[in-house]
Coordinates of C-alpha atoms in Angstrom, one line a residue:
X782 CA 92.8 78.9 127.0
X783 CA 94.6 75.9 125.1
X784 CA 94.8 77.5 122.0
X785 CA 96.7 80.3 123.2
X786 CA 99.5 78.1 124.5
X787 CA 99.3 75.4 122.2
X788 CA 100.3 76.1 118.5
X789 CA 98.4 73.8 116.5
X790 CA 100.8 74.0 113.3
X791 CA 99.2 71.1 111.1
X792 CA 97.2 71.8 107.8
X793 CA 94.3 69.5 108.5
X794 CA 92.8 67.5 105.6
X795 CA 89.2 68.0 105.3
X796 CA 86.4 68.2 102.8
X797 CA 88.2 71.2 101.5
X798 CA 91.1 68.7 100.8
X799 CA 89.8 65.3 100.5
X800 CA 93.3 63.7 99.9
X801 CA 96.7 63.4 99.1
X802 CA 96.9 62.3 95.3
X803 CA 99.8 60.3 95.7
X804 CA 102.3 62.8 95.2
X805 CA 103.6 65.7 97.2
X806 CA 100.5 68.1 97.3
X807 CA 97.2 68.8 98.6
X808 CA 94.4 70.2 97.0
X809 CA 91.3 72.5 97.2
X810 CA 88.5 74.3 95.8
X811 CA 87.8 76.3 99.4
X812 CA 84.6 74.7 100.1
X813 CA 83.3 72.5 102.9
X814 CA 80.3 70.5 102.1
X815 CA 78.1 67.5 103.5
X816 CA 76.0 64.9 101.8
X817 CA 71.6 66.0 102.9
X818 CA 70.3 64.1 105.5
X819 CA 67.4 66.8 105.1
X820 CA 64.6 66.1 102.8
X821 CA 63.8 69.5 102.6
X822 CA 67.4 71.0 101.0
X823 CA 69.3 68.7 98.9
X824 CA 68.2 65.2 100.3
X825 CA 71.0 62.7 98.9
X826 CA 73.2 65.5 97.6
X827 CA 76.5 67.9 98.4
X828 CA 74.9 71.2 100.5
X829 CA 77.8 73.6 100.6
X830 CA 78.8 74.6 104.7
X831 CA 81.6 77.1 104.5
X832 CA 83.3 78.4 101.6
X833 CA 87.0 79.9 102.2
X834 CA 87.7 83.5 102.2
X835 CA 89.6 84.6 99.1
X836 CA 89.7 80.9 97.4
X837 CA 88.7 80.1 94.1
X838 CA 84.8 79.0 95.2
X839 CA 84.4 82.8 96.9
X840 CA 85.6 84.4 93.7
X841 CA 83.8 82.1 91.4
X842 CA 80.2 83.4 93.5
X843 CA 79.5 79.7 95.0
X844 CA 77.9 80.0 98.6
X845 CA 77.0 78.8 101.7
X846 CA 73.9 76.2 101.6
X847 CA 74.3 76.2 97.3
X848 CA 73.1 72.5 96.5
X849 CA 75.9 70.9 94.3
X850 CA 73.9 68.6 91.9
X851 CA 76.9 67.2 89.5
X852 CA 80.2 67.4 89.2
X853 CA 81.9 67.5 86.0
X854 CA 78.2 66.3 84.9
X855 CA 77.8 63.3 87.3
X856 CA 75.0 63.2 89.7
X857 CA 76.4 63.5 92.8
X858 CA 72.9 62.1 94.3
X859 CA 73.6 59.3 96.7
X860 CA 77.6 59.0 95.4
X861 CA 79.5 58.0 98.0
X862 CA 82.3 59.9 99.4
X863 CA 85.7 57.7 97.4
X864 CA 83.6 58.4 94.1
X865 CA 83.1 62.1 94.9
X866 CA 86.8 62.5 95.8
X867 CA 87.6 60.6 92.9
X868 CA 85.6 63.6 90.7
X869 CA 87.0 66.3 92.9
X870 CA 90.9 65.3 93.0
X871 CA 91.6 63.5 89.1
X872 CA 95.4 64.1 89.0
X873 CA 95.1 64.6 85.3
X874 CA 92.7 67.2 85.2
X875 CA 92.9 70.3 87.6
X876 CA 89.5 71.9 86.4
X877 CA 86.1 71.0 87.8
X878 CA 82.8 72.2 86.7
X879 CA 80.0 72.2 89.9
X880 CA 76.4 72.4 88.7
X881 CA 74.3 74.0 91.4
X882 CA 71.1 75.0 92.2
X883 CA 70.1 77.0 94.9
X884 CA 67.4 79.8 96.3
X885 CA 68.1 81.6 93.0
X886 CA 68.5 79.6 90.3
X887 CA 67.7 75.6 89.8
X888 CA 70.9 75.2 87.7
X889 CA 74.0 77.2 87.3
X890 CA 77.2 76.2 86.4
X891 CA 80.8 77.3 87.8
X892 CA 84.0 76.2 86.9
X893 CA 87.0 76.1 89.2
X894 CA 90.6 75.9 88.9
X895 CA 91.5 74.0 92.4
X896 CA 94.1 75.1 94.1
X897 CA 97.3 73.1 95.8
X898 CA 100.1 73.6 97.9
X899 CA 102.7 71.3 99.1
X900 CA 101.6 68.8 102.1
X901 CA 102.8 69.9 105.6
X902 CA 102.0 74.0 104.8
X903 CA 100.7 76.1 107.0
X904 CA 99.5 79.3 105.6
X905 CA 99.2 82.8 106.5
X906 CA 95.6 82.9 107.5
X907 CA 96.5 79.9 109.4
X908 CA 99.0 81.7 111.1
X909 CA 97.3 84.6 111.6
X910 CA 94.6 82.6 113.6
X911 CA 97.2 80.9 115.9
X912 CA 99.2 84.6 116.8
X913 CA 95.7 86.1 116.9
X914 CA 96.8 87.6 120.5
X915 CA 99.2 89.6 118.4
X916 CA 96.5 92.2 117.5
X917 CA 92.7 91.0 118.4
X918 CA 91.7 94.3 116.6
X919 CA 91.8 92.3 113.2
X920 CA 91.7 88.6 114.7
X921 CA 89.6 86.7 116.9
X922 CA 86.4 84.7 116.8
X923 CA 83.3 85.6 118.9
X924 CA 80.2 83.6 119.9
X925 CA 76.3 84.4 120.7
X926 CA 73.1 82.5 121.0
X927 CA 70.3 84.2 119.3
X928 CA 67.0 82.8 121.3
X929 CA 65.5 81.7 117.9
X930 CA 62.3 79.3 117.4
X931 CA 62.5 77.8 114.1
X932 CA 59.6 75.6 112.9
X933 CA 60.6 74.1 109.1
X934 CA 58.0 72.1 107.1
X935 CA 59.4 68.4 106.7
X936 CA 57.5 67.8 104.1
X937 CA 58.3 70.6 101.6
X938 CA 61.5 71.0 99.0
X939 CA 62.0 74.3 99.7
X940 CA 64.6 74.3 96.8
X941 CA 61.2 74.8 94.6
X942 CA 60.6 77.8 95.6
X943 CA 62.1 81.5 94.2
X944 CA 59.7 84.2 94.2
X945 CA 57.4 85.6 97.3
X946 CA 55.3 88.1 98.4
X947 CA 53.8 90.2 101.6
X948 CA 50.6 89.7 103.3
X949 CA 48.8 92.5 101.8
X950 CA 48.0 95.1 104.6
X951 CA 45.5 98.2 103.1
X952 CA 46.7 100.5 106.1
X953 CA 50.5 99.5 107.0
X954 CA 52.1 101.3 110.1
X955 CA 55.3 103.0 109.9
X956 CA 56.8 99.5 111.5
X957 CA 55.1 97.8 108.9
X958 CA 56.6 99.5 106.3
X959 CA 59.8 99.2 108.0
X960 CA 59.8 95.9 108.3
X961 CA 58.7 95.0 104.7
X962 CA 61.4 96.7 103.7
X963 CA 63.9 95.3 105.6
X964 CA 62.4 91.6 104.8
X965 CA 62.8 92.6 101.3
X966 CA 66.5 93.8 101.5
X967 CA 67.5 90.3 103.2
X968 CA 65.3 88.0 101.3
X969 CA 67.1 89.5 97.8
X970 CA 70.2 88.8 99.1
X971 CA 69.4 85.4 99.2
X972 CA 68.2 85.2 95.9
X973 CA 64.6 85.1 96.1
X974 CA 62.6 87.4 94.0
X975 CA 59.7 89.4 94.9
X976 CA 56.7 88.6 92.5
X977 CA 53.5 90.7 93.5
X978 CA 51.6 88.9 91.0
X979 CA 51.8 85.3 90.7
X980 CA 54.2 84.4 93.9
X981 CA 55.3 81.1 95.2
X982 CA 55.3 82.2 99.1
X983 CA 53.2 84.5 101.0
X984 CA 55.2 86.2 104.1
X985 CA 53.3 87.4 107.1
X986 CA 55.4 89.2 109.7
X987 CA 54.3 89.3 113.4
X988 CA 55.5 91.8 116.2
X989 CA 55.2 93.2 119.4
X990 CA 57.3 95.7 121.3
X991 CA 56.0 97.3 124.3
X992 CA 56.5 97.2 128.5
X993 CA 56.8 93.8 130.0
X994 CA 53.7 93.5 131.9
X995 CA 55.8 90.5 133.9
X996 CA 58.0 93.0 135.4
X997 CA 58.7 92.9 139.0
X998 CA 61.0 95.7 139.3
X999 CA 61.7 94.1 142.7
X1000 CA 65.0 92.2 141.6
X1001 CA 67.9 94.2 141.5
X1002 CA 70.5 91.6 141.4
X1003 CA 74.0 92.9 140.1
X1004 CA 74.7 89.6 138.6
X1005 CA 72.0 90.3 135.7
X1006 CA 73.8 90.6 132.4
X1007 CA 72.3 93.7 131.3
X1008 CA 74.0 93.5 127.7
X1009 CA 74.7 91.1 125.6
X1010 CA 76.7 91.1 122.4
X1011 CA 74.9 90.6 119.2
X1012 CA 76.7 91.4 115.2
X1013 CA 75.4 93.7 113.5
X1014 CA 75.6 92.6 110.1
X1015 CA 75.6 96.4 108.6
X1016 CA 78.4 97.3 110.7
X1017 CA 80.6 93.9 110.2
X1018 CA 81.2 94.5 114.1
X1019 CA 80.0 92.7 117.5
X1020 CA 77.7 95.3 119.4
X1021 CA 76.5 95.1 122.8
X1022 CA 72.4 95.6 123.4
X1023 CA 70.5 96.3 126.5
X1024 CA 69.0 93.1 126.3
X1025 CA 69.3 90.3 129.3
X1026 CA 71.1 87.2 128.8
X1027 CA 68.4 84.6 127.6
X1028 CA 69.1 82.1 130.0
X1029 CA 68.9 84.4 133.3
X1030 CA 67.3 82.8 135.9
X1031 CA 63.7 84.6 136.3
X1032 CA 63.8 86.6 133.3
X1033 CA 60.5 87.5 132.8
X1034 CA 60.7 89.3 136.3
X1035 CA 63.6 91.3 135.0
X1036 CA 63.7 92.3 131.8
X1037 CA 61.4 95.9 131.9
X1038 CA 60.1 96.0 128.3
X1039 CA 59.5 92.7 125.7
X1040 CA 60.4 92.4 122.3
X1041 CA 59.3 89.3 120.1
X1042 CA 59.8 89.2 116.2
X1043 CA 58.7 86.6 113.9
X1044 CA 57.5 86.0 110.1
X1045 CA 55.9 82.8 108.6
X1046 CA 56.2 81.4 105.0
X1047 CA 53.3 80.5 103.3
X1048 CA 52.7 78.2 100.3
X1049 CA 50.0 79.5 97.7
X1050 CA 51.0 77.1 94.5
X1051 CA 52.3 73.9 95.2
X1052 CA 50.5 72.0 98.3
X1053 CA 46.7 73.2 97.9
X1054 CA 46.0 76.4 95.9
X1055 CA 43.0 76.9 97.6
X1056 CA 44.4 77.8 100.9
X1057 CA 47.8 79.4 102.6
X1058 CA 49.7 76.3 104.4
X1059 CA 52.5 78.0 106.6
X1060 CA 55.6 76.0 105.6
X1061 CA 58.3 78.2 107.7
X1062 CA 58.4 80.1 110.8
X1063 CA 61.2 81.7 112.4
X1064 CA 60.6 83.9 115.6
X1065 CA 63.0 85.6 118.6
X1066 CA 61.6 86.7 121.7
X1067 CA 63.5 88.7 124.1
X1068 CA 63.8 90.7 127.8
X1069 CA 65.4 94.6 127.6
X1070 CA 66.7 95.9 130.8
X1071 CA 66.1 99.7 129.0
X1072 CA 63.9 100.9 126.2
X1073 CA 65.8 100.4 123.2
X1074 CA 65.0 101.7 119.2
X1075 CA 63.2 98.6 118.0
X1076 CA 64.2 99.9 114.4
X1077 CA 67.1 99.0 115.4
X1078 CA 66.4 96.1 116.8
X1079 CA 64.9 94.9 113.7
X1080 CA 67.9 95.8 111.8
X1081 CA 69.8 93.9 113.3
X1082 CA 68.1 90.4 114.0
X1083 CA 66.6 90.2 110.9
X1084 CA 69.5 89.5 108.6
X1085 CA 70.7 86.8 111.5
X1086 CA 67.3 85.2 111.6
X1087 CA 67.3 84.5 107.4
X1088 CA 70.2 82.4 107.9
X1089 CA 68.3 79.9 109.3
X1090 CA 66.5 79.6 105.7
X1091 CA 66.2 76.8 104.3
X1092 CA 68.5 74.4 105.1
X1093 CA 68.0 73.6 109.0
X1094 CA 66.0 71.6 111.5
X1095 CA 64.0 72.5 113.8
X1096 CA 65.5 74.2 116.5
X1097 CA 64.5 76.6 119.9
X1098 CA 67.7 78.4 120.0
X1099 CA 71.0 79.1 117.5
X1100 CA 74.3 79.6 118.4
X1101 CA 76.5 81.7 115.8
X1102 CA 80.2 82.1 115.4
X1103 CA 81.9 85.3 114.0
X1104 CA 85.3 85.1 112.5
X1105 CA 86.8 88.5 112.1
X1106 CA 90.2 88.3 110.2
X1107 CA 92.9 91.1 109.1
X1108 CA 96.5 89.9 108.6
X1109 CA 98.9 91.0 105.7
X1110 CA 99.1 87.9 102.8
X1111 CA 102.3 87.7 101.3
X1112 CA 101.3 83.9 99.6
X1113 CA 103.9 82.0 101.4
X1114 CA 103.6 78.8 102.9
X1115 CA 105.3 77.4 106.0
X1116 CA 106.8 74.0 106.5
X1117 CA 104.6 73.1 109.5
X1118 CA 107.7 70.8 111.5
X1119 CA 110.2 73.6 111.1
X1120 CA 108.6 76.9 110.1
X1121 CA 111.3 78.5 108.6
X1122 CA 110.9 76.5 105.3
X1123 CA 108.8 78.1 102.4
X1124 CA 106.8 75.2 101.1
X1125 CA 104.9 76.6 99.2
X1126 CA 104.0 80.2 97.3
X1127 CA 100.9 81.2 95.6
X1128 CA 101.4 81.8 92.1
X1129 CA 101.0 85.9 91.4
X1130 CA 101.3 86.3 95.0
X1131 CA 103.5 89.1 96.3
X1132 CA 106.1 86.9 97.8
X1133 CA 106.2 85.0 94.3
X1134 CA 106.4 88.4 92.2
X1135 CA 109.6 89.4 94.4
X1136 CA 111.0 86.4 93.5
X1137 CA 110.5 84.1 97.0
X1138 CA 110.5 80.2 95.8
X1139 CA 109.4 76.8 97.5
X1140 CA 112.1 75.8 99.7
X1141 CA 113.7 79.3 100.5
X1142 CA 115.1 79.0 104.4
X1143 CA 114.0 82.4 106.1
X1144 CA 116.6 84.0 108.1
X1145 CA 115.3 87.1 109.1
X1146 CA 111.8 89.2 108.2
X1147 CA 111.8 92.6 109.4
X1148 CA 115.6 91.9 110.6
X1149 CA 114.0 89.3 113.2
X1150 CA 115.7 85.9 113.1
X1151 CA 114.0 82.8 112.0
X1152 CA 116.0 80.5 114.7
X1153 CA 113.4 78.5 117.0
X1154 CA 111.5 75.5 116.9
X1155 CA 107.8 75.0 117.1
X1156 CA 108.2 74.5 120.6
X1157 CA 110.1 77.3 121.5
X1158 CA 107.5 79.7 119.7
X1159 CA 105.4 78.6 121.9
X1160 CA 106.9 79.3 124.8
X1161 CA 107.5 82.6 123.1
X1162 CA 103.8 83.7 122.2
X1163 CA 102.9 82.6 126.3
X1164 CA 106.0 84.8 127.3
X1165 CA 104.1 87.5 125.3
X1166 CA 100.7 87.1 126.1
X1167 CA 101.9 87.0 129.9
X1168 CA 103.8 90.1 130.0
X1169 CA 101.8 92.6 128.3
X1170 CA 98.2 92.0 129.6
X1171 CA 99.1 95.1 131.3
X1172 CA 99.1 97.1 128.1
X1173 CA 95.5 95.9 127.3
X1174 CA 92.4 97.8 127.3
X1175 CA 90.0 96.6 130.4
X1176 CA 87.1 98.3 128.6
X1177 CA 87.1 96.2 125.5
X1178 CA 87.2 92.8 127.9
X1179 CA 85.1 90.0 125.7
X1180 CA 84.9 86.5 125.7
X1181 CA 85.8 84.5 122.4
X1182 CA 84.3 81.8 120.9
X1183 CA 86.6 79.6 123.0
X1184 CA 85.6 80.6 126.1
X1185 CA 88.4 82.4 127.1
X1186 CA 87.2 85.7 128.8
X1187 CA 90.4 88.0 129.0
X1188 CA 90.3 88.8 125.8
X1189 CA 90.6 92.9 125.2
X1190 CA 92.4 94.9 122.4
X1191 CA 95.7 97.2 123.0
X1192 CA 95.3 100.3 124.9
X1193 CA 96.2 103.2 122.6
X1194 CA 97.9 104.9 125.6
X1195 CA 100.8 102.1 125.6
X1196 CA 101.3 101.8 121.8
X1197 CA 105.1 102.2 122.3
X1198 CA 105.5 100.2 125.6
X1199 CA 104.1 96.9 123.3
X1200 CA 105.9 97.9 120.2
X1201 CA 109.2 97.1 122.0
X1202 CA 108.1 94.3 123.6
X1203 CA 107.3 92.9 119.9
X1204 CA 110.8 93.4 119.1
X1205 CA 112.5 91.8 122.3
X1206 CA 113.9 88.7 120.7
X1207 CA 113.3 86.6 123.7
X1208 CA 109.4 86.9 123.0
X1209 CA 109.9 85.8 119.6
X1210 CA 107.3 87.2 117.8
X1211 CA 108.5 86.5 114.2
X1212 CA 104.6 86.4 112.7
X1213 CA 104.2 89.6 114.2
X1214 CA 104.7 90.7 110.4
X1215 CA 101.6 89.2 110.0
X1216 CA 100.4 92.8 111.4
X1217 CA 103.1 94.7 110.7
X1218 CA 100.4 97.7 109.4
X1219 CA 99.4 98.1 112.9
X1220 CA 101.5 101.0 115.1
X1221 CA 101.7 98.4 118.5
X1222 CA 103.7 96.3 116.1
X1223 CA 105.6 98.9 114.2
X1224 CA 105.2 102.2 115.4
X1225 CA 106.6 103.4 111.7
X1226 CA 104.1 100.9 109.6
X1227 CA 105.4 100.6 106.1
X1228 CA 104.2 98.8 102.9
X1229 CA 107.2 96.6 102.5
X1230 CA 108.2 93.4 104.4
X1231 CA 112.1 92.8 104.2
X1232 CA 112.7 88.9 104.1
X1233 CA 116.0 88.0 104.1
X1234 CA 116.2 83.3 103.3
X1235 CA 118.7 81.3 101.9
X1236 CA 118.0 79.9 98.5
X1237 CA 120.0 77.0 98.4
X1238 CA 123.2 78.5 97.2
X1239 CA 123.3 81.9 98.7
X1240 CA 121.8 84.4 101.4
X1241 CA 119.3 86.7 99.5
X1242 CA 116.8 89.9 100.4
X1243 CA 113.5 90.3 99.1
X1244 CA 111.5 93.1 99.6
X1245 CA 108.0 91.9 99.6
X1246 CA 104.6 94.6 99.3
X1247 CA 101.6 92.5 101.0
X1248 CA 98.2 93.2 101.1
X1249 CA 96.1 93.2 103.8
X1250 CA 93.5 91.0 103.3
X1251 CA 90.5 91.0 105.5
X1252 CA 87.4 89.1 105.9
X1253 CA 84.4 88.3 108.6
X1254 CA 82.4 85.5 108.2
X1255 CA 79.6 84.4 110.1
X1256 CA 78.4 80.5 110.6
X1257 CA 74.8 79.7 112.5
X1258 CA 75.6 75.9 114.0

């Protein structure tokens, strides 16, 4: 539960930022990246791990597990992490050009502006994370462990291969059909290209859905988790599944009917053209306490199981993490020691077009006052978080991915009972116009933010029109 108590109000230098440049800002290009200990994606080079909502790498089309092989040019095989920062961060030149290669292409340029704000900021997203208790309908983070076997080749550069194609079956099933096409779907949105005549991989799928012939029936223990929550990458959405909790003691006993999933990659041009040599194989297996549509089941695992191509290790199970985020974005930036500072503002932004500057003092937004210290917000947000638990939802209970298993969204029923809690000033929920679109927060929502700061010479009011920017991103560890 720390981070509900705790507000951790530093912007954290990381591979996004790699450093200060010796002068008042930080920069970024909205990517995270590591150097390839894997000989088999990028061995030597930058592989690409996150890349940022909304920043200039998302918008430029760069993704998650793209190979970065130069930078402005330069090999970045072997370069050691001062050089690469020294490419990334030049004071002089604010444009970088990445060359990458990746399932879809062996070499594609993209050049990025990088972005920087003043040192010390916090921004809204930040923020929004941190007062995510404010409305869990648009932020919070959940977890799940898919009971994935992956099996990856060590010795193949699975950056050479683009182009696939299916096992050739003269009388497919129905489920046959249905899974092609679903392999299909998922393996173009990763690039690859189907190729019927002259493919580089051969995919066999394997399946099996039918009663467990384990079950006991003679275990009816209410402790059995009869659901777990899974996402469904169609829906953006967590969604619970009447499967049993992989690590339940016994499970074979308990689960009544089996469902196991798997595909294997096959190489038919590089190692030995004579033969198929299986290269990849990624496979689930799991225990239903109902019958459940395994359409549906397909659906939904197959998309999650891809992400484990091709830059991974071995592994028996995956744990994924979910971010779901909604918050308005006005483009200011906070002074992380005081929080009533602007340090910053995002050129084009709507703070910036109503004329909100870099060091503008808020006073009020919304008409609450900007008087408190870090501290005191604190104490504020547990105040809040305390006192309405009894205007959540008990139905919606979920644990996020910190473990902390009171989590539930607002009941409707008590919409007005919160909204004047969020405008008691002794709970001091100034960031609560970070959800201001939401009727718990304002039961009259409207498309302005009033922001009333001092801009060094007099008290001034901006009306400021966000947007509500929203995003869900999901990460396999």
């Amino acid at each position: 539960m720390k981070y509900l108590y705790i507000l951790c109000l530093f912007f954290v230098a990381s591979v996004l930022s790699l450093g200060a440049q010796g002068y008042d800002k930080s920069c970024y290009y909205g990517i995270t990246f590591v150097v390839s200990e894997n000989p088999s994606w990028g061995y030597g080079e930058l592989v690409i791990t996150g890349v940022e909502p909304n920043s200039p790498a998302e918008k430029s089309g760069i993704k998650v597990d793209d190979i970065i092989m130069e930078i402005n040019g330069k090999a970045t095989y072997l370069r050691d992490n001062q050089t690469i920062a020294n490419w990334l961060f030049n004071v002089y030149d604010p444009v970088v050009t990445f060359t990458i290669r990746n399932l879809n292409t062996y070499f594609k340029e993209y050049t990025l502006n990088r972005r920087c704000i003043a040192l010390n900021s916090v921004n809204e997203k930040e923020l929004s994370d941190i007062f995510s208790f404010y409305s869990l309908e648009n932020t919070n983070q959940r977890a799940f462990t898919l009971p994935l076997r992956v099996e990856p080749n060590a010795e193949v550069d699975y950056a050479d291969y683009h182009t696939y194609d299916f096992q050739r079956d003269d009388n497919p099933t129905a489920v046959d059909l249905q899974i092609t096409a679903l392999l299909e779907k998922t393996l173009q949105a990763r690039g690859l290209v189907r190729d019927t005549q002259d493919p580089e991989i051969i995919i066999q799928a394997y399946y099996n859905y039918d009663s467990n012939p384990q079950y006991t029936g003679l275990e009816n223990n209410p402790s059995i988790t009869s659901k777990v929550w899974r996402f469904d990458s169609d829906k953006k959405e967590m969604v619970q599944l009447p499967i049993l909790d992989p690590n339940e003691y016994n499970i074979q006993a308990k689960g009544q009917y089996l469902a196991e999933f798997g595909f294997s990659f096959y190489d038919r041009k590089y190692i030995d053209e004579t033969r198929l040599t299986q290269i990849w194989d990624c496979s689930i297996k799991d225990y239903l306490s109902t019958k459940y549509s395994f359409e549906e089941y397909l659906k939904l695992h197959i998309p999650l199981m891809f992400m484990e191509y091709p830059y991974v290790t071995a592994k028996t199970e995956v744990k994924y993490v979910v971010d779901f985020n909604g918050y308005n974005y006005t483009g200011m930036y906070f002074n992380a020691d005081d929080l009533t500072t602007v340090s910053d503002v995002d050129e084009g932004s709507p703070a910036f077009a109503a004329g909100i500057r870099a060091g503008y003092v808020i006073k009020k937004i919304n008409n609450k006052k900007f008087q408190h210290t870090k501290e005191k917000l604190s104490e504020g947000y547990k105040r809040f978080i305390d006192v309405t638990t009894i205007y959540r939802d008990q139905t919606t209970r979920f644990t996020n991915a910190d473990g902390y298993a009171d989590c539930m969204f607002w009941n409707p029923a008590f919409y007005g009972d919160i909204a004047k809690e969020f405008n008691k000033s002794s709970n001091l929920t100034n960031f609560s116009y970070l959800y201001d679109f939401e009727k718990y927060v304002n039961p009259n929502p409207s498309d302005r933010i009033t922001i009333e700061a001092w801009d060094g010479m007099q008290t001034r009011i901006f009306q400021v029109t966000p947007t509500i920017r929203r995003s869900v991103v999901v990460k396999s560890l």
